[in-house]
mmCIF file of N, CA, C and O and ligand atoms in Angstrom:
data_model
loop_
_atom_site.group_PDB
_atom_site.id
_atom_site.type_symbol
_atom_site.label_atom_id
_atom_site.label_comp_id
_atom_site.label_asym_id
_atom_site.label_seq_id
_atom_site.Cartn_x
_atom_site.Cartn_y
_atom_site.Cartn_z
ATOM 1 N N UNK A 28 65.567 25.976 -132.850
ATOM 2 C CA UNK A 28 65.951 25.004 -133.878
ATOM 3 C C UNK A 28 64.896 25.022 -134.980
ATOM 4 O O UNK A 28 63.748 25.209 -134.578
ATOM 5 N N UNK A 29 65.076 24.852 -136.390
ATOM 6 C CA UNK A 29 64.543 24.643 -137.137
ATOM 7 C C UNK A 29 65.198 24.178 -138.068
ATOM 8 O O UNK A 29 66.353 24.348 -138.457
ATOM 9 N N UNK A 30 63.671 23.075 -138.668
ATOM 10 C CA UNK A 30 63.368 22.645 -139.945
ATOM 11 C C UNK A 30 63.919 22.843 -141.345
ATOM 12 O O UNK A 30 63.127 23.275 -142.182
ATOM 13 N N UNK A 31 65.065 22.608 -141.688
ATOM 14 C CA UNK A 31 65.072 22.831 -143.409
ATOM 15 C C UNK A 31 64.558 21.287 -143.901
ATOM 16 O O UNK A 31 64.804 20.143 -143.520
ATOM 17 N N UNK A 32 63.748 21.862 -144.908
ATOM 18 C CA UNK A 32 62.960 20.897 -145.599
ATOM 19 C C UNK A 32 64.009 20.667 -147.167
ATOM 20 O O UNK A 32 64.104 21.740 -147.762
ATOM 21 N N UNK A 33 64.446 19.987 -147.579
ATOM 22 C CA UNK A 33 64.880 19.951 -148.795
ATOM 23 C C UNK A 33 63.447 19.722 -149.510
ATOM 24 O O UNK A 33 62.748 18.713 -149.415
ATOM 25 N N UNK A 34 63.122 21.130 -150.397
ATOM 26 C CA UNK A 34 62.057 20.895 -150.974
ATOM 27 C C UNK A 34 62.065 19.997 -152.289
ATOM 28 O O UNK A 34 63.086 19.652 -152.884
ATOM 29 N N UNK A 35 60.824 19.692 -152.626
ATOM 30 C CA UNK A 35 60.360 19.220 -154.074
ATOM 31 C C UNK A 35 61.334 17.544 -154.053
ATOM 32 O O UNK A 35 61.600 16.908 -155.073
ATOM 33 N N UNK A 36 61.640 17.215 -152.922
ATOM 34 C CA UNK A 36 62.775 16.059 -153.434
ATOM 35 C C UNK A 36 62.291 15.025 -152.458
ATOM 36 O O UNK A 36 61.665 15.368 -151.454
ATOM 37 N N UNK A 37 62.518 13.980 -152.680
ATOM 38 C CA UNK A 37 62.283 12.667 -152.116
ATOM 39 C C UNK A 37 63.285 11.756 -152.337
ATOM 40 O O UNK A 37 63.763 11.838 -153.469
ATOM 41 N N UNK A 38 63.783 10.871 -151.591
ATOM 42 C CA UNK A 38 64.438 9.547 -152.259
ATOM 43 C C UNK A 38 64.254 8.685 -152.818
ATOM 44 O O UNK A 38 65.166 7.951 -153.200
ATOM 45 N N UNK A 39 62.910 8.456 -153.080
ATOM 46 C CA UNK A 39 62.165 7.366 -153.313
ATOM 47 C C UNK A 39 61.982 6.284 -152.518
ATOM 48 O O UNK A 39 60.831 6.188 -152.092
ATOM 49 N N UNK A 40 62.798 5.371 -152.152
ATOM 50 C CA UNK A 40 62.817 4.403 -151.000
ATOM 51 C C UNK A 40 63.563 4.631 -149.644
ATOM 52 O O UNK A 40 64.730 4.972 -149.448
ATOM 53 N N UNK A 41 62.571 4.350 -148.777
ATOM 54 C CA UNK A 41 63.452 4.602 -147.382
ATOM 55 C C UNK A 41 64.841 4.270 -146.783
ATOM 56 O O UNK A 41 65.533 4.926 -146.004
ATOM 57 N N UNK A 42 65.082 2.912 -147.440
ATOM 58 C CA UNK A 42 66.734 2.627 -147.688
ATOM 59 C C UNK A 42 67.355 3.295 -147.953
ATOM 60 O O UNK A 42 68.240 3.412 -147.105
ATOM 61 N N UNK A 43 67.526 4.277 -149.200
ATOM 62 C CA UNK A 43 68.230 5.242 -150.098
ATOM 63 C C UNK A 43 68.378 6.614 -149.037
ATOM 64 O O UNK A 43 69.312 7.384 -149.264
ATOM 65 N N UNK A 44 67.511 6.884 -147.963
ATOM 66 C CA UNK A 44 67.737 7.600 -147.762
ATOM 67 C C UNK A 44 68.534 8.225 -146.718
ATOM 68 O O UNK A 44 68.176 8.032 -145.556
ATOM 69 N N UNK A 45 69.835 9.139 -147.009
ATOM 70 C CA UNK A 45 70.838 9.316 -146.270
ATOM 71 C C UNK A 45 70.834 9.443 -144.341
ATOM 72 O O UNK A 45 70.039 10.068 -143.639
ATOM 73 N N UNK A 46 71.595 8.905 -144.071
ATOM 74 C CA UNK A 46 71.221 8.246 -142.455
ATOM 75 C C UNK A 46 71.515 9.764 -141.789
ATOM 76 O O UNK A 46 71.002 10.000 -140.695
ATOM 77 N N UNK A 47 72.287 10.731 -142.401
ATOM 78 C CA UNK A 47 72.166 11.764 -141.642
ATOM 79 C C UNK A 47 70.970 13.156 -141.640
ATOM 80 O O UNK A 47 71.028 14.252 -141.084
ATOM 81 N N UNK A 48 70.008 12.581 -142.448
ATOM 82 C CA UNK A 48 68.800 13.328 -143.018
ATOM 83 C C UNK A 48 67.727 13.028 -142.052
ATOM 84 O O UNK A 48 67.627 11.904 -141.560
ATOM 85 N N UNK A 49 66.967 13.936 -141.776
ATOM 86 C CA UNK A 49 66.045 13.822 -140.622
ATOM 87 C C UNK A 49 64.391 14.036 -141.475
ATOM 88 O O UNK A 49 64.120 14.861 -142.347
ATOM 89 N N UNK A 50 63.618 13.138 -140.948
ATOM 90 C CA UNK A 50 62.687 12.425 -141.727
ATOM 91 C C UNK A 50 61.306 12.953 -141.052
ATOM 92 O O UNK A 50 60.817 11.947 -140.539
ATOM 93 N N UNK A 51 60.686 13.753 -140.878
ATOM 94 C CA UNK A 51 59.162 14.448 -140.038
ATOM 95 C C UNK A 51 58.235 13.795 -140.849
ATOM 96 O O UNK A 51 58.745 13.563 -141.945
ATOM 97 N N UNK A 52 57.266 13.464 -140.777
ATOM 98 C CA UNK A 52 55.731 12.953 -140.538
ATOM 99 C C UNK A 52 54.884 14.333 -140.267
ATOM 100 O O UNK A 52 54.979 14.958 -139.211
ATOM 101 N N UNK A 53 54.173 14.664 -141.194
ATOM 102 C CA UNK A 53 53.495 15.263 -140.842
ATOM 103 C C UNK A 53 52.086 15.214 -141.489
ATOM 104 O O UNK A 53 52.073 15.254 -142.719
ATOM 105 N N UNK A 54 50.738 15.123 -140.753
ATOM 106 C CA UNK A 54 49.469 15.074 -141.098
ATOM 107 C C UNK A 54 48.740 16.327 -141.574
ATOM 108 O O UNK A 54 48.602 17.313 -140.849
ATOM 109 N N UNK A 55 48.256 16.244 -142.884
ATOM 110 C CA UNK A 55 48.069 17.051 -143.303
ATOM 111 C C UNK A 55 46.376 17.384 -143.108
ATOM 112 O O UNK A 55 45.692 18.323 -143.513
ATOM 113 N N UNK A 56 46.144 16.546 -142.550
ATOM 114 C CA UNK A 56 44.784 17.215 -141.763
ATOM 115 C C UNK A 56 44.563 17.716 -140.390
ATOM 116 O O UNK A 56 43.462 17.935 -139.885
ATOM 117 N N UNK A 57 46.000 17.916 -139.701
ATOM 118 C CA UNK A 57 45.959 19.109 -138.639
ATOM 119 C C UNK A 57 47.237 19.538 -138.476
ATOM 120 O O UNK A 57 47.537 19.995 -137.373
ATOM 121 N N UNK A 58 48.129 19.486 -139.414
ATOM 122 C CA UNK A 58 49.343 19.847 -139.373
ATOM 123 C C UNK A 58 50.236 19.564 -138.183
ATOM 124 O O UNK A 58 51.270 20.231 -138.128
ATOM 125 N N UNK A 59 50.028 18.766 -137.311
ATOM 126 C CA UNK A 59 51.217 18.322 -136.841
ATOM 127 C C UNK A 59 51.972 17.095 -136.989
ATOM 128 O O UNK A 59 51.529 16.014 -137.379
ATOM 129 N N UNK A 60 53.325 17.411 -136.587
ATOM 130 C CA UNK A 60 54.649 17.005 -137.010
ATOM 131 C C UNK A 60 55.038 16.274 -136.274
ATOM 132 O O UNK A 60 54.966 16.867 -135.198
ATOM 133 N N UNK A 61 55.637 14.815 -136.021
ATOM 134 C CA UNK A 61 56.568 14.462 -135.517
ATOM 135 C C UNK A 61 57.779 13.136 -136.225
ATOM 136 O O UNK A 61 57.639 12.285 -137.103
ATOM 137 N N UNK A 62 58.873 13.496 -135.375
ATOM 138 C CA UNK A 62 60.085 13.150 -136.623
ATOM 139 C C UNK A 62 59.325 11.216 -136.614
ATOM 140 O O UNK A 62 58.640 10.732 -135.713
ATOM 141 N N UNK A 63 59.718 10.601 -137.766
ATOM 142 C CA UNK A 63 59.905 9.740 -138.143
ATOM 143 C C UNK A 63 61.589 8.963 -138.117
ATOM 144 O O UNK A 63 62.712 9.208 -138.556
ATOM 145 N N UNK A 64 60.626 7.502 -136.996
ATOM 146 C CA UNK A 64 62.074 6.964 -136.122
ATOM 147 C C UNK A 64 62.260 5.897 -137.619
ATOM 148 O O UNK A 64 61.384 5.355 -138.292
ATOM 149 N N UNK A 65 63.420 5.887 -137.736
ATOM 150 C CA UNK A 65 63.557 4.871 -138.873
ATOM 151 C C UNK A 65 64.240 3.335 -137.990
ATOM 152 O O UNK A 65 64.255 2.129 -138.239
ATOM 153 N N UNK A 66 64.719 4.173 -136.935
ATOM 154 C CA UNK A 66 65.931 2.888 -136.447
ATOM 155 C C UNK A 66 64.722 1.392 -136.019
ATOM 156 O O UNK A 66 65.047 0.267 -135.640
ATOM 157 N N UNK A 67 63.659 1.815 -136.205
ATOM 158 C CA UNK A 67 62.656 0.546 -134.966
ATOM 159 C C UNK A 67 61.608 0.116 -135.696
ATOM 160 O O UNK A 67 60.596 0.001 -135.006
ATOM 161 N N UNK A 68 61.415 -0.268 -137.250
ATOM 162 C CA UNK A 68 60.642 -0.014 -137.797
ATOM 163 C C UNK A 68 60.913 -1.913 -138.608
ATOM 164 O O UNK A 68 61.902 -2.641 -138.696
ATOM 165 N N UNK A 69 59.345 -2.065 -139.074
ATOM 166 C CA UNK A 69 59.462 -3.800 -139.520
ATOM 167 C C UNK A 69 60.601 -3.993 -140.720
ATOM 168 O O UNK A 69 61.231 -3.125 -141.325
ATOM 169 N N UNK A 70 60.639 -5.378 -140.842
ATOM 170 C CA UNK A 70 61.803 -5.057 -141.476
ATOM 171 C C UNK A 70 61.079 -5.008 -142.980
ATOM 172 O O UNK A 70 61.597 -4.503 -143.976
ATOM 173 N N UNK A 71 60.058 -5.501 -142.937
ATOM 174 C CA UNK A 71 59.013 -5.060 -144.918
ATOM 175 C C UNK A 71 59.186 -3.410 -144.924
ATOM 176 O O UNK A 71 59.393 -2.851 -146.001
ATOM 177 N N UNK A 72 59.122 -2.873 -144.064
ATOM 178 C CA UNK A 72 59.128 -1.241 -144.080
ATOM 179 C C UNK A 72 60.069 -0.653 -144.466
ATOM 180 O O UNK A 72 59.888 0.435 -145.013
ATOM 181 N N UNK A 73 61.489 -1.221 -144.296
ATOM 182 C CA UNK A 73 62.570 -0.541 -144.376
ATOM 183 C C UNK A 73 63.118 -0.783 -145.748
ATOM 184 O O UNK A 73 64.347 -0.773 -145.681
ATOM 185 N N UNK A 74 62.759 -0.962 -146.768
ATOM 186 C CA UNK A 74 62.456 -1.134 -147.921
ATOM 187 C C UNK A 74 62.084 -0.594 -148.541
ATOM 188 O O UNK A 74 62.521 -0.410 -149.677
ATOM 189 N N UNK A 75 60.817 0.040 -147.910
ATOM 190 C CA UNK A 75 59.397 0.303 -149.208
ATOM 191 C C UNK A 75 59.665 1.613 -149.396
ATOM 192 O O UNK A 75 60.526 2.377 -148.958
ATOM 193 N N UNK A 76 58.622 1.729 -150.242
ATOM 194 C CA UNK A 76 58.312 3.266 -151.272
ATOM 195 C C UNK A 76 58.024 3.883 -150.675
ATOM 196 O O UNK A 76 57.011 3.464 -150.116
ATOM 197 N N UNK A 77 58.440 5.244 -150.196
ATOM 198 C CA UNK A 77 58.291 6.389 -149.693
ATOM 199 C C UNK A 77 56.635 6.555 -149.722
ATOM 200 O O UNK A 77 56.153 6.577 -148.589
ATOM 201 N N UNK A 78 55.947 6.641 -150.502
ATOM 202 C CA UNK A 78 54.559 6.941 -150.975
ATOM 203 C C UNK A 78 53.980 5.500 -150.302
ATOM 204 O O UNK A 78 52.750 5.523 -150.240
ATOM 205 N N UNK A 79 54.339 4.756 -149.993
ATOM 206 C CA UNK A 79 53.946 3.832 -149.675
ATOM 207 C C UNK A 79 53.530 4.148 -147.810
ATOM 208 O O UNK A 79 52.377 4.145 -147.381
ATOM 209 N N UNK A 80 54.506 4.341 -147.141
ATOM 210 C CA UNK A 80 54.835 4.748 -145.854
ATOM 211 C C UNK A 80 53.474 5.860 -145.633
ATOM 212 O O UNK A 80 52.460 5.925 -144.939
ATOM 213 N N UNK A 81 54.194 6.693 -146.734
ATOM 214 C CA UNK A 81 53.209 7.866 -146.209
ATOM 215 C C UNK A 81 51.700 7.366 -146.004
ATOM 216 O O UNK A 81 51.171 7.855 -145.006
ATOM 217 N N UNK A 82 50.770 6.346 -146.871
ATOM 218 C CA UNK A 82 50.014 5.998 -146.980
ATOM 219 C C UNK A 82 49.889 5.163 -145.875
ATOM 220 O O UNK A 82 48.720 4.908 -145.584
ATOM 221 N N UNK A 83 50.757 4.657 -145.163
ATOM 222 C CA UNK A 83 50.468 3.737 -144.218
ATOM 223 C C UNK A 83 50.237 4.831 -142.626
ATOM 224 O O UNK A 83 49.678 4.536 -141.570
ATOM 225 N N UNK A 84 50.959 6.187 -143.066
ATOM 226 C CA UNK A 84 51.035 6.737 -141.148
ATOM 227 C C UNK A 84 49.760 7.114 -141.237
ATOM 228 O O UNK A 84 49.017 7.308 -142.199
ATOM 229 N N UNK A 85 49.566 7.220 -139.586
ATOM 230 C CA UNK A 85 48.453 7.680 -138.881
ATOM 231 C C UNK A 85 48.740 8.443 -137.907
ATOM 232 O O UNK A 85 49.579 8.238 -137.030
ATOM 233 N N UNK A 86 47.876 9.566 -138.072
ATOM 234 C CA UNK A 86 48.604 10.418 -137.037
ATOM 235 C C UNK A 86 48.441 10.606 -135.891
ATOM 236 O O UNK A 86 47.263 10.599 -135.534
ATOM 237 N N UNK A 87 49.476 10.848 -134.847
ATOM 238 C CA UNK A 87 49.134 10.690 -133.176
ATOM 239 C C UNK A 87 48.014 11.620 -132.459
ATOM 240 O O UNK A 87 47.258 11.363 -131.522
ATOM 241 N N UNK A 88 48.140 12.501 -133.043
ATOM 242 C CA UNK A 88 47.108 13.615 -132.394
ATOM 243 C C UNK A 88 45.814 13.561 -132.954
ATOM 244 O O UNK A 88 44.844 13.603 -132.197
ATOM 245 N N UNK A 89 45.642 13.462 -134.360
ATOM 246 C CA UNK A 89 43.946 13.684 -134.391
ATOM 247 C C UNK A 89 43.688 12.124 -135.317
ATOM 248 O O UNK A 89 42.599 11.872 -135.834
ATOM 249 N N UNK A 90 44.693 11.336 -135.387
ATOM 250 C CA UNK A 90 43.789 9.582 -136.009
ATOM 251 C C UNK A 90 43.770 9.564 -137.300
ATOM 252 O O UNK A 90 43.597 8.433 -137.756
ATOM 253 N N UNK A 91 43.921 10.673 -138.323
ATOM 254 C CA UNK A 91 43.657 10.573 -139.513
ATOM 255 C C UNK A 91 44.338 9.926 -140.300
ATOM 256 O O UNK A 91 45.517 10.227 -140.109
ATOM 257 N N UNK A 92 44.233 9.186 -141.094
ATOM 258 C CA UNK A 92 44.764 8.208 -142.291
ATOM 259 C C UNK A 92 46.113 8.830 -143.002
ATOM 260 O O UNK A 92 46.150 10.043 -142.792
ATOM 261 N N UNK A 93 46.999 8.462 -143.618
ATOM 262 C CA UNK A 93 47.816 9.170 -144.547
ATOM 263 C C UNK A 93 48.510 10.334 -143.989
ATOM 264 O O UNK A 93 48.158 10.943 -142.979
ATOM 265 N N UNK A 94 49.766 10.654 -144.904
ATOM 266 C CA UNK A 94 50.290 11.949 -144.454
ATOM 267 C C UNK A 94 51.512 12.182 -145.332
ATOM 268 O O UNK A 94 51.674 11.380 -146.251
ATOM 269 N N UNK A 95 52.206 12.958 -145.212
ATOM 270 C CA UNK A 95 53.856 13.185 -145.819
ATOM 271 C C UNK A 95 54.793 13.128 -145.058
ATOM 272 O O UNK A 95 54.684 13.378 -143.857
ATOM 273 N N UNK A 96 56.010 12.745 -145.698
ATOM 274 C CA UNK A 96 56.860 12.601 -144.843
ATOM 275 C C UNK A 96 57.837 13.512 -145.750
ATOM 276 O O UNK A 96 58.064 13.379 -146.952
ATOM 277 N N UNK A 97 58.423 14.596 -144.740
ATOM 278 C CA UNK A 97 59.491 15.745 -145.467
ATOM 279 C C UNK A 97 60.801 15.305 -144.722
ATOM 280 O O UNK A 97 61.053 14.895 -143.589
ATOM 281 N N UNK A 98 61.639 15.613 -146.037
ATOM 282 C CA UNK A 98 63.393 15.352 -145.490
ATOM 283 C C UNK A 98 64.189 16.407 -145.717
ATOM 284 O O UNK A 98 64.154 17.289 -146.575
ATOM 285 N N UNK A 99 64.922 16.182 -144.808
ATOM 286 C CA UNK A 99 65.794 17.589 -144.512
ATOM 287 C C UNK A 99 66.944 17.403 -143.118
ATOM 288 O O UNK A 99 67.615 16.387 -142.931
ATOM 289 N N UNK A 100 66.962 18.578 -142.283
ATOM 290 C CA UNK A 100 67.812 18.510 -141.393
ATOM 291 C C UNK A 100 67.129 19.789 -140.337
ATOM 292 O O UNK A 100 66.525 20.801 -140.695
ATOM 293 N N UNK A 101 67.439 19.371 -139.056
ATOM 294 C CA UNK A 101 67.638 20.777 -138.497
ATOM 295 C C UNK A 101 68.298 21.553 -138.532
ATOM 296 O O UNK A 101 69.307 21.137 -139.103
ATOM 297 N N UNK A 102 68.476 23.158 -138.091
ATOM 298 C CA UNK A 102 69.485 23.833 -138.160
ATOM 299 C C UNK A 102 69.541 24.691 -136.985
ATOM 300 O O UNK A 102 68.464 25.125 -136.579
ATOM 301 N N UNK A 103 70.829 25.081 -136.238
ATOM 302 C CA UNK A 103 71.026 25.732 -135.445
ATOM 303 C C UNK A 103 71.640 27.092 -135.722
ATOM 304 O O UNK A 103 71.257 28.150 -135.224
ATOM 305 N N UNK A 104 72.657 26.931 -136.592
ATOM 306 C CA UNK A 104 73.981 27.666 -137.018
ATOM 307 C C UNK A 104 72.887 28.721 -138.481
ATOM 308 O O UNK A 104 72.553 28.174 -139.532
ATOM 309 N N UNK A 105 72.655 29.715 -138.257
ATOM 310 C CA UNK A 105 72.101 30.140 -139.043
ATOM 311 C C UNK A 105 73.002 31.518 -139.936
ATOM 312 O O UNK A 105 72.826 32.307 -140.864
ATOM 313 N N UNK A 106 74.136 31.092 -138.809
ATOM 314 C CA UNK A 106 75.258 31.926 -139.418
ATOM 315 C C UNK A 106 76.365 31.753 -140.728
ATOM 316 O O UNK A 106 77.166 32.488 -141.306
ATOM 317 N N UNK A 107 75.798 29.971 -140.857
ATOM 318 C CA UNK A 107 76.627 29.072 -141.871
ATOM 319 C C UNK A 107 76.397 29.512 -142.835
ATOM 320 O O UNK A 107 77.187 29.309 -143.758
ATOM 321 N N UNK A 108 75.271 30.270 -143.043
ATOM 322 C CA UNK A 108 74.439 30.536 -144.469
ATOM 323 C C UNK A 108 75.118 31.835 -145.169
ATOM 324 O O UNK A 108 75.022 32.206 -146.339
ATOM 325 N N UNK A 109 75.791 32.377 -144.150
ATOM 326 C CA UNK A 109 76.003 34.214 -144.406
ATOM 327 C C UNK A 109 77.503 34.028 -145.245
ATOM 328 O O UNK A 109 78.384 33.203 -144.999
ATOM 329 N N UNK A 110 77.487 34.805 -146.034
ATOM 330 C CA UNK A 110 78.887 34.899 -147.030
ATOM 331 C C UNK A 110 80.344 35.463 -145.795
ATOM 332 O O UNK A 110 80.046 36.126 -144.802
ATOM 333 N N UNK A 111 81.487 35.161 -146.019
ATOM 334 C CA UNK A 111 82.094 35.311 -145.318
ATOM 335 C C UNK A 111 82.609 36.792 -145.020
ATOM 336 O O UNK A 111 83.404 36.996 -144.102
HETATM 337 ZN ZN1 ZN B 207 46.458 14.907 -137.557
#
Protein backbone atom coordinates (compact mmCIF):
# COMPACT_ATOMS: atom_id res chain seq x y z
CA UNK A 1 0.00 0.00 0.00
CA UNK A 2 1.00 3.38 -0.58
CA UNK A 3 0.86 6.95 0.09
CA UNK A 4 -0.36 9.46 -2.58
CA UNK A 5 0.28 12.72 -1.17
CA UNK A 6 -1.77 15.39 -3.02
CA UNK A 7 1.12 17.67 -3.29
CA UNK A 8 1.59 21.51 -2.71
CA UNK A 9 -2.22 21.58 -1.40
CA UNK A 10 -3.80 21.91 1.90
CA UNK A 11 -7.36 22.72 2.94
CA UNK A 12 -6.74 25.12 5.15
CA UNK A 13 -9.03 24.11 8.04
CA UNK A 14 -9.50 20.69 9.30
CA UNK A 15 -13.31 20.88 8.88
CA UNK A 16 -12.98 21.55 5.09
CA UNK A 17 -11.26 18.69 4.79
CA UNK A 18 -12.82 15.87 2.69
CA UNK A 19 -13.82 12.85 5.09
CA UNK A 20 -12.58 10.48 2.49
CA UNK A 21 -8.90 11.95 2.45
CA UNK A 22 -6.41 10.38 4.66
CA UNK A 23 -4.46 12.79 6.85
CA UNK A 24 -0.44 11.43 8.04
CA UNK A 25 1.50 13.38 10.62
CA UNK A 26 4.67 13.31 9.98
CA UNK A 27 7.85 14.67 12.06
CA UNK A 28 10.17 16.19 10.32
CA UNK A 29 12.92 15.64 12.63
CA UNK A 30 13.00 11.83 12.18
CA UNK A 31 10.68 11.28 9.56
CA UNK A 32 8.22 9.18 10.90
CA UNK A 33 4.66 8.94 9.99
CA UNK A 34 1.60 8.15 11.53
CA UNK A 35 -2.01 8.72 10.12
CA UNK A 36 -3.80 11.46 11.91
CA UNK A 37 -7.21 10.23 13.74
CA UNK A 38 -9.58 13.09 13.14
CA UNK A 39 -12.71 11.13 14.50
CA UNK A 40 -11.42 11.64 18.56
CA UNK A 41 -10.04 14.88 18.63
CA UNK A 42 -11.24 18.22 21.10
CA UNK A 43 -13.84 19.82 19.86
CA UNK A 44 -11.50 23.58 19.64
CA UNK A 45 -9.40 21.28 17.27
CA UNK A 46 -11.80 20.35 14.86
CA UNK A 47 -11.99 23.73 13.64
CA UNK A 48 -8.64 25.09 13.57
CA UNK A 49 -6.00 26.00 11.03
CA UNK A 50 -4.21 23.36 9.58
CA UNK A 51 -0.82 25.25 10.49
CA UNK A 52 -2.14 25.52 13.64
CA UNK A 53 -2.41 21.57 14.36
CA UNK A 54 0.73 21.06 12.81
CA UNK A 55 2.27 23.33 15.41
CA UNK A 56 0.54 21.69 18.11
CA UNK A 57 1.76 17.65 17.16
CA UNK A 58 4.37 15.96 18.90
CA UNK A 59 5.79 13.21 17.77
CA UNK A 60 5.45 9.57 19.15
CA UNK A 61 8.77 8.25 18.49
CA UNK A 62 11.43 10.81 19.11
CA UNK A 63 9.22 13.92 21.33
CA UNK A 64 9.96 16.63 19.01
CA UNK A 65 7.74 19.72 18.79
CA UNK A 66 5.85 20.50 15.45
CA UNK A 67 5.43 18.65 12.25
CA UNK A 68 3.26 18.41 8.88
CA UNK A 69 0.46 17.00 8.22
CA UNK A 70 0.14 15.59 4.34
CA UNK A 71 -3.28 14.73 2.60
CA UNK A 72 -3.96 12.34 0.25
CA UNK A 73 -5.13 8.70 0.05
CA UNK A 74 -3.73 5.30 -0.08
CA UNK A 75 -3.48 3.29 -3.04
CA UNK A 76 -3.69 -0.26 -3.88
CA UNK A 77 -4.96 -0.44 -7.53
CA UNK A 78 -1.96 0.84 -9.29
CA UNK A 79 -3.50 -0.38 -12.36
CA UNK A 80 -6.22 2.56 -12.21
CA UNK A 81 -3.54 4.82 -13.38
CA UNK A 82 -2.69 2.88 -16.77
CA UNK A 83 -4.60 4.14 -20.00
CA UNK A 84 -7.01 1.63 -21.11
ZN1 LIG B 1 10.15 12.43 15.43
Amino acid sequence: MRFLEIKDWTPGYLNVTPQHMTILARCEVCGSEREFDRTNLPFGVRHALITDIEARLRCVACGAKGGRLRFGSYTTNEKSRLPD
